[in-house]
Structures are given as C-alpha cells and as structure tokens.
Short mmCIF file of C-alpha atoms in Angstrom, two decimals:
data_model
loop_
_atom_site.label_atom_id
_atom_site.label_comp_id
_atom_site.label_asym_id
_atom_site.label_seq_id
_atom_site.Cartn_x
_atom_site.Cartn_y
_atom_site.Cartn_z
CA UNK A 1 124.62 90.67 122.73
CA UNK A 2 121.90 93.31 122.41
CA UNK A 3 121.44 92.38 119.00
CA UNK A 4 120.84 88.63 119.65
CA UNK A 5 118.37 89.39 122.44
CA UNK A 6 116.32 91.54 120.26
CA UNK A 7 116.47 89.07 117.51
CA UNK A 8 115.14 86.42 120.14
CA UNK A 9 112.43 88.74 121.28
CA UNK A 10 111.04 89.64 117.90
CA UNK A 11 111.65 86.19 115.96
CA UNK A 12 113.51 88.32 113.23
CA UNK A 13 117.14 89.04 112.25
CA UNK A 14 118.56 92.48 113.79
CA UNK A 15 120.92 95.12 112.19
CA UNK A 16 121.93 98.11 114.26
CA UNK A 17 123.59 101.17 112.59
CA UNK A 18 125.02 104.28 113.64
CA UNK A 19 125.73 107.06 111.23
CA UNK A 20 124.85 104.50 108.52
CA UNK A 21 127.62 102.14 109.77
CA UNK A 22 126.79 98.67 110.95
CA UNK A 23 127.74 98.22 114.70
CA UNK A 24 125.80 94.90 115.42
CA UNK A 25 124.01 92.23 113.29
CA UNK A 26 122.68 88.85 113.23
CA UNK A 27 122.77 88.50 109.56
CA UNK A 28 125.68 87.82 107.15
CA UNK A 29 127.87 90.72 106.35
CA UNK A 30 126.43 90.63 102.58
CA UNK A 31 123.08 91.43 103.86
CA UNK A 32 124.02 94.40 105.90
CA UNK A 33 126.10 95.69 102.99
CA UNK A 34 123.12 95.69 100.77
CA UNK A 35 120.70 96.92 103.47
CA UNK A 36 123.01 100.04 103.99
CA UNK A 37 123.43 100.69 100.54
CA UNK A 38 119.65 100.31 99.83
CA UNK A 39 118.56 103.13 102.02
CA UNK A 40 114.92 101.89 101.92
CA UNK A 41 112.06 103.27 103.78
CA UNK A 42 110.49 101.37 106.82
CA UNK A 43 107.96 98.62 106.04
CA UNK A 44 109.32 98.16 102.42
CA UNK A 45 110.28 94.80 100.90
CA UNK A 46 113.71 94.56 99.07
CA UNK A 47 116.39 92.31 97.73
CA UNK A 48 119.23 91.65 100.26
CA UNK A 49 122.11 89.42 99.14
CA UNK A 50 119.71 87.97 96.44
CA UNK A 51 116.80 87.30 98.83
CA UNK A 52 113.60 89.10 99.48
CA UNK A 53 113.29 90.73 102.77
CA UNK A 54 110.81 92.46 104.68
CA UNK A 55 112.34 95.29 106.78
CA UNK A 56 110.95 97.23 109.46
CA UNK A 57 112.58 99.96 111.64
CA UNK A 58 111.43 99.41 115.37
CA UNK A 59 113.89 102.40 116.35
CA UNK A 60 115.17 105.27 114.74
CA UNK A 61 116.74 107.92 117.05
CA UNK A 62 119.30 110.41 115.80
CA UNK A 63 122.01 108.55 114.12
CA UNK A 64 120.84 105.38 115.66
CA UNK A 65 118.81 102.76 113.65
CA UNK A 66 117.57 99.35 114.37
CA UNK A 67 116.37 97.46 111.62
CA UNK A 68 114.21 94.11 111.81
CA UNK A 69 114.58 91.88 108.91
CA UNK A 70 112.69 88.89 108.06
CA UNK A 71 113.52 86.59 104.90
CA UNK A 72 110.30 86.05 102.79
CA UNK A 73 112.28 83.66 100.57
CA UNK A 74 113.12 81.57 103.82
CA UNK A 75 109.68 81.68 105.18
CA UNK A 76 108.32 80.63 102.00
CA UNK A 77 110.82 77.68 101.58
CA UNK A 78 110.02 76.48 105.21
CA UNK A 79 106.32 76.80 104.52
CA UNK A 80 106.34 74.86 101.35
CA UNK A 81 108.61 72.43 102.76
CA UNK A 82 106.31 71.65 105.43
CA UNK A 83 103.43 71.57 103.42
CA UNK A 84 105.25 69.07 101.02
CA UNK A 85 106.04 66.79 103.88
CA UNK A 86 102.39 66.80 104.99
CA UNK A 87 101.18 66.07 101.80
CA UNK A 88 103.79 63.30 101.53
CA UNK A 89 102.90 61.77 104.59
CA UNK A 90 99.29 61.52 103.27
CA UNK A 91 100.40 59.91 100.06
CA UNK A 92 102.79 57.57 101.93
CA UNK A 93 99.90 56.39 104.47
CA UNK A 94 97.56 55.78 101.62
CA UNK A 95 100.22 53.62 99.73
CA UNK A 96 101.15 51.72 102.87
CA UNK A 97 97.61 51.11 103.59
CA UNK A 98 96.60 50.11 100.17
CA UNK A 99 99.60 47.75 99.89
CA UNK A 100 99.11 45.77 103.26
CA UNK A 101 95.33 45.89 103.39
CA UNK A 102 92.79 43.34 102.35
CA UNK A 103 90.35 44.00 99.54
CA UNK A 104 87.84 45.05 101.92
CA UNK A 105 90.00 47.35 103.76
CA UNK A 106 91.25 48.69 100.54
CA UNK A 107 87.46 49.51 99.59
CA UNK A 108 86.91 50.85 102.97
CA UNK A 109 89.64 53.32 102.68
CA UNK A 110 89.26 54.25 99.15
CA UNK A 111 86.61 56.83 99.65
CA UNK A 112 88.20 58.59 102.41
CA UNK A 113 91.67 58.82 100.43
CA UNK A 114 89.88 60.29 97.71
CA UNK A 115 88.15 62.83 99.96
CA UNK A 116 91.37 63.93 101.54
CA UNK A 117 93.29 64.27 98.15
CA UNK A 118 90.43 65.95 96.66
CA UNK A 119 90.08 68.48 99.67
CA UNK A 120 93.77 69.02 99.57
CA UNK A 121 93.73 69.55 95.71
CA UNK A 122 90.74 71.93 95.93
CA UNK A 123 92.35 73.75 98.73
CA UNK A 124 95.64 74.20 96.76
CA UNK A 125 93.95 75.29 93.40
CA UNK A 126 91.73 77.87 95.23
CA UNK A 127 94.42 78.70 97.66
CA UNK A 128 91.92 78.67 100.60
CA UNK A 129 94.10 77.65 103.25
CA UNK A 130 91.59 78.63 105.95
CA UNK A 131 89.68 75.45 105.35
CA UNK A 132 90.32 72.31 107.15
CA UNK A 133 90.24 68.47 106.50
CA UNK A 134 87.37 66.70 108.05
CA UNK A 135 88.19 64.20 110.87
CA UNK A 136 85.12 61.74 110.79
CA UNK A 137 86.60 58.71 112.67
CA UNK A 138 86.39 56.28 109.52
CA UNK A 139 90.36 55.63 109.97
CA UNK A 140 92.73 56.62 112.65
CA UNK A 141 95.59 57.06 110.49
CA UNK A 142 93.92 59.30 108.27
CA UNK A 143 92.40 61.28 111.12
CA UNK A 144 95.97 61.59 112.59
CA UNK A 145 97.13 62.90 109.21
CA UNK A 146 94.18 65.32 108.55
CA UNK A 147 94.73 66.65 112.22
CA UNK A 148 98.32 67.09 111.37
CA UNK A 149 97.61 68.88 108.39
CA UNK A 150 94.79 71.01 109.83
CA UNK A 151 97.41 72.02 112.53
CA UNK A 152 100.01 72.81 110.05
CA UNK A 153 97.80 75.04 107.71
CA UNK A 154 96.45 76.69 111.04
CA UNK A 155 99.98 77.63 111.78
CA UNK A 156 100.51 78.98 108.46
CA UNK A 157 97.42 81.01 108.78
CA UNK A 158 98.52 82.48 112.04
CA UNK A 159 101.92 83.25 110.70
CA UNK A 160 100.48 85.16 107.64
CA UNK A 161 98.08 87.01 110.04
CA UNK A 162 101.02 88.21 112.08
CA UNK A 163 103.07 89.14 109.02
CA UNK A 164 100.17 91.29 107.67
CA UNK A 165 99.78 92.77 111.10
CA UNK A 166 103.36 93.86 111.10
CA UNK A 167 102.88 95.31 107.64
CA UNK A 168 99.85 97.42 108.73
CA UNK A 169 101.70 98.54 111.71
CA UNK A 170 104.65 99.86 109.60
CA UNK A 171 102.24 101.28 107.15
CA UNK A 172 100.31 103.24 110.11
CA UNK A 173 103.71 104.48 111.50
CA UNK A 174 104.69 105.67 108.03
CA UNK A 175 101.29 107.59 107.43
CA UNK A 176 101.74 109.23 110.81
CA UNK A 177 105.39 110.11 109.98
CA UNK A 178 103.98 111.77 106.95
CA UNK A 179 101.44 113.70 108.62
CA UNK A 180 103.95 114.82 111.23
CA UNK A 181 105.78 116.74 108.53
CA UNK A 182 103.43 119.38 108.81
CA UNK A 183 101.85 120.28 112.27
CA UNK A 184 98.62 121.57 110.42
CA UNK A 185 98.09 118.09 108.73
CA UNK A 186 98.80 115.99 111.97
CA UNK A 187 96.21 112.99 112.15
CA UNK A 188 94.76 114.03 108.73
CA UNK A 189 95.19 110.22 107.37
CA UNK A 190 93.52 108.80 110.16
CA UNK A 191 90.65 111.28 110.14
CA UNK A 192 90.40 110.73 106.35
CA UNK A 193 90.17 106.92 107.07
CA UNK A 194 87.76 107.15 109.86
CA UNK A 195 85.43 109.44 107.65
CA UNK A 196 85.76 107.05 104.67
CA UNK A 197 84.76 104.05 106.71
CA UNK A 198 81.64 106.08 107.99
CA UNK A 199 80.62 106.83 104.45
CA UNK A 200 81.22 103.38 103.28
CA UNK A 201 79.11 101.85 106.06
CA UNK A 202 76.37 104.28 105.28
CA UNK A 203 76.28 103.03 101.75
CA UNK A 204 76.07 99.48 102.98
CA UNK A 205 79.30 98.35 101.52
CA UNK A 206 80.65 94.87 102.73
CA UNK A 207 82.94 94.71 105.55
CA UNK A 208 85.66 93.47 102.98
CA UNK A 209 85.04 96.58 100.91
CA UNK A 210 85.10 98.81 104.22
CA UNK A 211 88.63 97.17 105.26
CA UNK A 212 90.05 98.11 101.89
CA UNK A 213 88.68 101.76 102.14
CA UNK A 214 90.09 102.10 105.77
CA UNK A 215 93.48 101.23 104.78
CA UNK A 216 93.60 102.91 101.16
CA UNK A 217 92.36 106.15 102.98
CA UNK A 218 95.02 105.99 105.44
CA UNK A 219 97.57 105.63 102.75
CA UNK A 220 95.97 108.02 100.29
CA UNK A 221 98.59 110.81 100.52
CA UNK A 222 101.54 108.56 101.10
CA UNK A 223 102.92 109.86 97.78
CA UNK A 224 103.63 113.16 99.36
CA UNK A 225 106.69 111.67 101.03
CA UNK A 226 108.22 112.62 97.53
CA UNK A 227 107.25 116.14 97.73
CA UNK A 228 109.58 118.86 99.34
CA UNK A 229 108.74 120.31 102.89
CA UNK A 230 108.82 123.96 101.42
CA UNK A 231 105.79 123.09 99.25
CA UNK A 232 103.85 121.07 101.83
CA UNK A 233 104.30 123.74 104.35
CA UNK A 234 103.95 126.65 102.23
CA UNK A 235 101.47 129.13 103.94
CA UNK A 236 100.44 131.09 100.84
CA UNK A 237 99.04 130.28 97.34
CA UNK A 238 101.19 127.55 95.33
CA UNK A 239 102.86 128.62 91.97
CA UNK A 240 102.26 126.61 88.86
CA UNK A 241 105.23 124.49 89.31
CA UNK A 242 104.59 124.00 92.93
CA UNK A 243 101.09 122.83 92.22
CA UNK A 244 102.40 120.43 89.56
CA UNK A 245 104.67 118.97 92.20
CA UNK A 246 101.67 118.36 94.48
CA UNK A 247 99.80 117.01 91.54
CA UNK A 248 102.20 114.23 91.21
CA UNK A 249 101.69 112.60 94.64
CA UNK A 250 98.84 110.36 93.64
CA UNK A 251 101.17 108.64 90.98
CA UNK A 252 103.95 108.47 93.12
CA UNK A 253 102.18 106.98 96.06
CA UNK A 254 100.89 104.19 93.73
CA UNK A 255 104.34 103.49 92.54
CA UNK A 256 105.56 103.18 96.17
CA UNK A 257 102.75 100.69 97.00
CA UNK A 258 103.13 98.35 94.07
CA UNK A 259 106.25 97.11 95.81
CA UNK A 260 104.05 95.47 98.19
CA UNK A 261 101.71 92.99 96.57
CA UNK A 262 98.99 92.51 99.37
CA UNK A 263 98.33 96.45 99.05
CA UNK A 264 97.17 96.10 95.51
CA UNK A 265 93.54 96.35 96.31
CA UNK A 266 94.44 99.99 97.68
CA UNK A 267 96.11 101.32 94.73
CA UNK A 268 92.90 102.70 93.09
CA UNK A 269 92.39 105.00 96.20
CA UNK A 270 95.94 106.13 96.37
CA UNK A 271 96.09 106.89 92.63
CA UNK A 272 92.62 108.15 91.90
CA UNK A 273 91.49 110.00 95.17
CA UNK A 274 91.75 113.35 93.45
CA UNK A 275 89.77 112.55 90.19
CA UNK A 276 86.40 114.58 89.76
CA UNK A 277 83.01 113.29 88.25
CA UNK A 278 83.48 116.32 85.89
CA UNK A 279 86.45 114.88 84.33
CA UNK A 280 88.65 117.84 85.68
CA UNK A 281 90.55 115.88 88.33
CA UNK A 282 94.02 114.37 88.26
CA UNK A 283 96.08 112.44 87.21
CA UNK A 284 93.92 110.88 84.47
CA UNK A 285 90.79 113.27 84.12
CA UNK A 286 88.34 110.24 84.85
CA UNK A 287 84.54 110.92 84.31
CA UNK A 288 81.91 109.87 86.60
CA UNK A 289 81.37 106.15 87.33
CA UNK A 290 84.74 105.44 85.74
CA UNK A 291 86.21 106.40 88.92
CA UNK A 292 86.09 103.60 91.44
CA UNK A 293 83.66 103.98 94.14
CA UNK A 294 86.21 103.88 96.99
CA UNK A 295 88.38 106.66 95.40
CA UNK A 296 85.12 108.68 95.07
CA UNK A 297 84.47 108.17 98.89
CA UNK A 298 88.07 108.88 99.93
CA UNK A 299 88.07 112.27 97.80
CA UNK A 300 84.85 113.27 99.67
CA UNK A 301 86.41 112.49 102.98
CA UNK A 302 89.67 114.17 102.25
CA UNK A 303 87.86 117.35 101.12
CA UNK A 304 85.84 117.55 104.32
CA UNK A 305 88.75 116.95 106.59
CA UNK A 306 90.76 119.48 104.95
CA UNK A 307 88.02 122.15 105.29
CA UNK A 308 87.39 121.48 108.89
CA UNK A 309 91.07 121.46 109.64
CA UNK A 310 93.05 124.56 110.56
CA UNK A 311 95.83 125.72 108.21
CA UNK A 312 98.47 128.25 108.34
CA UNK A 313 96.50 130.40 105.95
CA UNK A 314 92.87 130.02 107.42
CA UNK A 315 90.83 128.70 110.26
CA UNK A 316 89.01 125.51 110.24
CA UNK A 317 85.51 125.60 109.09
CA UNK A 318 82.69 124.31 110.91
CA UNK A 319 81.47 120.79 109.80
CA UNK A 320 77.94 122.48 108.63
CA UNK A 321 79.81 124.86 106.57
CA UNK A 322 81.88 122.27 105.08
CA UNK A 323 78.87 120.04 104.30
CA UNK A 324 77.21 123.03 102.65
CA UNK A 325 80.34 123.33 100.37
CA UNK A 326 80.39 119.60 99.60
CA UNK A 327 76.87 119.75 98.61
CA UNK A 328 77.39 122.81 96.42
CA UNK A 329 79.75 121.01 94.12
CA UNK A 330 78.28 117.73 94.33
CA UNK A 331 78.06 116.07 90.83
CA UNK A 332 81.24 118.24 89.69
CA UNK A 333 83.89 117.98 92.00
CA UNK A 334 82.41 115.37 94.32
CA UNK A 335 80.35 112.12 93.92
CA UNK A 336 76.90 112.74 94.97
CA UNK A 337 76.32 109.40 96.52
CA UNK A 338 79.20 109.87 98.80
CA UNK A 339 78.28 113.47 99.77
CA UNK A 340 74.81 112.34 100.90
CA UNK A 341 76.22 109.61 102.84
CA UNK A 342 78.54 111.54 104.74
CA UNK A 343 75.77 114.13 105.52
CA UNK A 344 73.39 111.40 106.52
CA UNK A 345 76.06 109.60 108.81
CA UNK A 346 76.67 113.15 110.46
CA UNK A 347 73.07 114.07 110.82
CA UNK A 348 71.51 113.78 114.16
CA UNK A 349 68.55 115.74 115.37
CA UNK A 350 69.62 116.18 118.92
CA UNK A 351 73.18 117.31 118.45
CA UNK A 352 75.06 119.78 116.00
CA UNK A 353 77.09 118.37 113.16
CA UNK A 354 80.34 119.17 114.95
CA UNK A 355 79.50 117.08 118.16
CA UNK A 356 78.06 114.16 115.93
CA UNK A 357 81.51 114.30 113.90
CA UNK A 358 83.36 114.22 117.23
CA UNK A 359 81.48 111.25 118.50
CA UNK A 360 81.63 109.10 115.25
CA UNK A 361 85.33 109.86 114.85
CA UNK A 362 86.20 108.93 118.31
CA UNK A 363 84.20 105.60 118.13
CA UNK A 364 85.68 104.67 114.77
CA UNK A 365 89.08 105.34 116.11
CA UNK A 366 88.56 102.96 118.92
CA UNK A 367 87.31 100.35 116.74
#
C-alpha cells in the first residue's frame, strides 16, 4: 500500500528494497530483478526487462532504498502515439472537408491546410516543438485542430521540462554526495559552479552558454566517484601511483555522463577541465585555444576555490592571494582571459576581494 501511495504521488513506479531484497513494488518482478542486479547509481538510465528506465533514489537510509522508476520507452511511445493521432486528425479533417466541400470551399481551405501541414512538417524536421500553430479564424475545424495540437505540444514540453528538472535534481544530489565524501571539499562543486558563472558572464557569454557552464562546473569532479576514499582524503602528498589515480577522474566522469544523452554539451568541461594552455595538462595535453573555453573557465574557478578553501594539510588562502597566484601562472597553467574576468568580477573599490566574493557567490547561489 505504501508503494502504491508513493507511486500515485510521484507519478512514477516505486520499488522498495531492504538489504538489496525487494519488499514492495509497483512494477513487474522482472524489472525489479534487473534493478537489483544492476546496482546503478541514482539519476542513471538503464535497461530493465528490455526497456530503458530513468531511475532515481528519493530515499536511501541504512539498508532501506526507495527507487522511483520512469520508463522512457513507454513515455516515448505514448507521446508518439498522441502526436500521430493529432496528425491523423489533421489529415482526416482535410480529407473530409475536401471530399464534401464545393470548389469554392476547396479553394478557401487549400491555403490554410497547406500552412498547417507545412508548419507541422517544419516543426517535425527541426524538432522545434516549442512553436505553435496559428489560429487565424479562417476555419473553425482547422482552428480546433490547431488548438488541440498546440495543447498536445504544450503538454509534451511541460513533461520534458519536468523530466529534465528531475535529472538536474538527481545530478545536484550526486554532486553533493561526492563533495560529502571529504569534509574539506564540502560545497566545492557548487562554489566552482557559481564562480564559473561569474566568469562566463564577465566574458559576456550568452545565457545558453552560461547554463552549459553552470551544470558542467557542478559536474566537473563527478569522475572522483571512482577514486578511493583513502586517496581523496589523504592529508599529505600523493604518491606517483595515487596521483595517477586522481588524473583518471576526468575521463571516468566523461564516461559516466555519456550514458545520459542530454548531458552531452557538458562533457567537454568534465573531461578537459584539467588541461593547461601550455600543453602540460591532462588527460590529452591540449594546447591553448584547442581547449574549449568553458573548460578553461572551470579550470580557473576550480583552482581559485581550491586555494581559498581549507585543507587538512594547509589553511585557506585569502582571495587576494589566490588571485595573485592565478595571475602569476596566467598563460601557462591558466587561461589569461578567464583569470582577468575572475579578477574583474571580484574587483570592487569599496570592499575587499573576500567580501566581494562572498556577496557574489551568495547572490549566484540564490539565483
């Protein structure tokens, strides 16, 4: 009963496990069997009983886990079926009107039908489902069909936005869980994301580019989920082998995110945020402008937050000191334009960089 109530509230199927054993479910047994066997991370998509599912974990407490499952295949089939029905109605309406109408009526309706069909074809070809069909009053039937089609596409757009919001929520939770593995890095991903957005806006990038950088920066260290705790939390210097393990996290993070198609725009940040302009970075040793700008921005923000955050082996540096360090290695370790943009974003004649930084980060977090 609890699982059914959760399913009704969430609009998704529910599986409840205790010690990896299913105790309640609203999906077929074959799905739960594959789910338990897969041991997937929250927010991933995976094949369960031959269908693609988006899986979240609303609750994980001790041996108890509650999984929320949404079948992507079922949603796609329902959306496709509804769209095909709407298109069929448009075609049927045009056929009936053409068959029973007079020559004058046929001439009157030819242009509106062509317009509707052309708009639908253009919308389908460009996958621009945010557009709507015009309702111009030339035909009540066509206007009704256009209105129904617009309502359908509006519903699909809302559903897509809700799905993406759910994914983003899971990603933020995963980034927070990663930061929580080490008390000295708590909040690091959120701060790097906020700093990266400051730099991007200082460089006058578009809001679409800023959004890509915001989420990419939030995910930049996601590959460290595959690095052992004793390496991440080591208070002293890393051995050569341990440092090599750390160097693998950009590639591992990129492999993780490739499983989620809509995160593809952020892969460059995750995979390349440790590249350097002088070619001495990793994993590929890219030079200068061969490194994408968004990855260069996150590299600067990442280094700045690392310097201004306390670690087990050293205290936090002042923001002004960190800016001097960034400037010293501008052009070799760090992208000069990004360093200058960060300095300008934090510059304010009436307050110290530390207070300016705190105010800017607070405002960005609220946004």
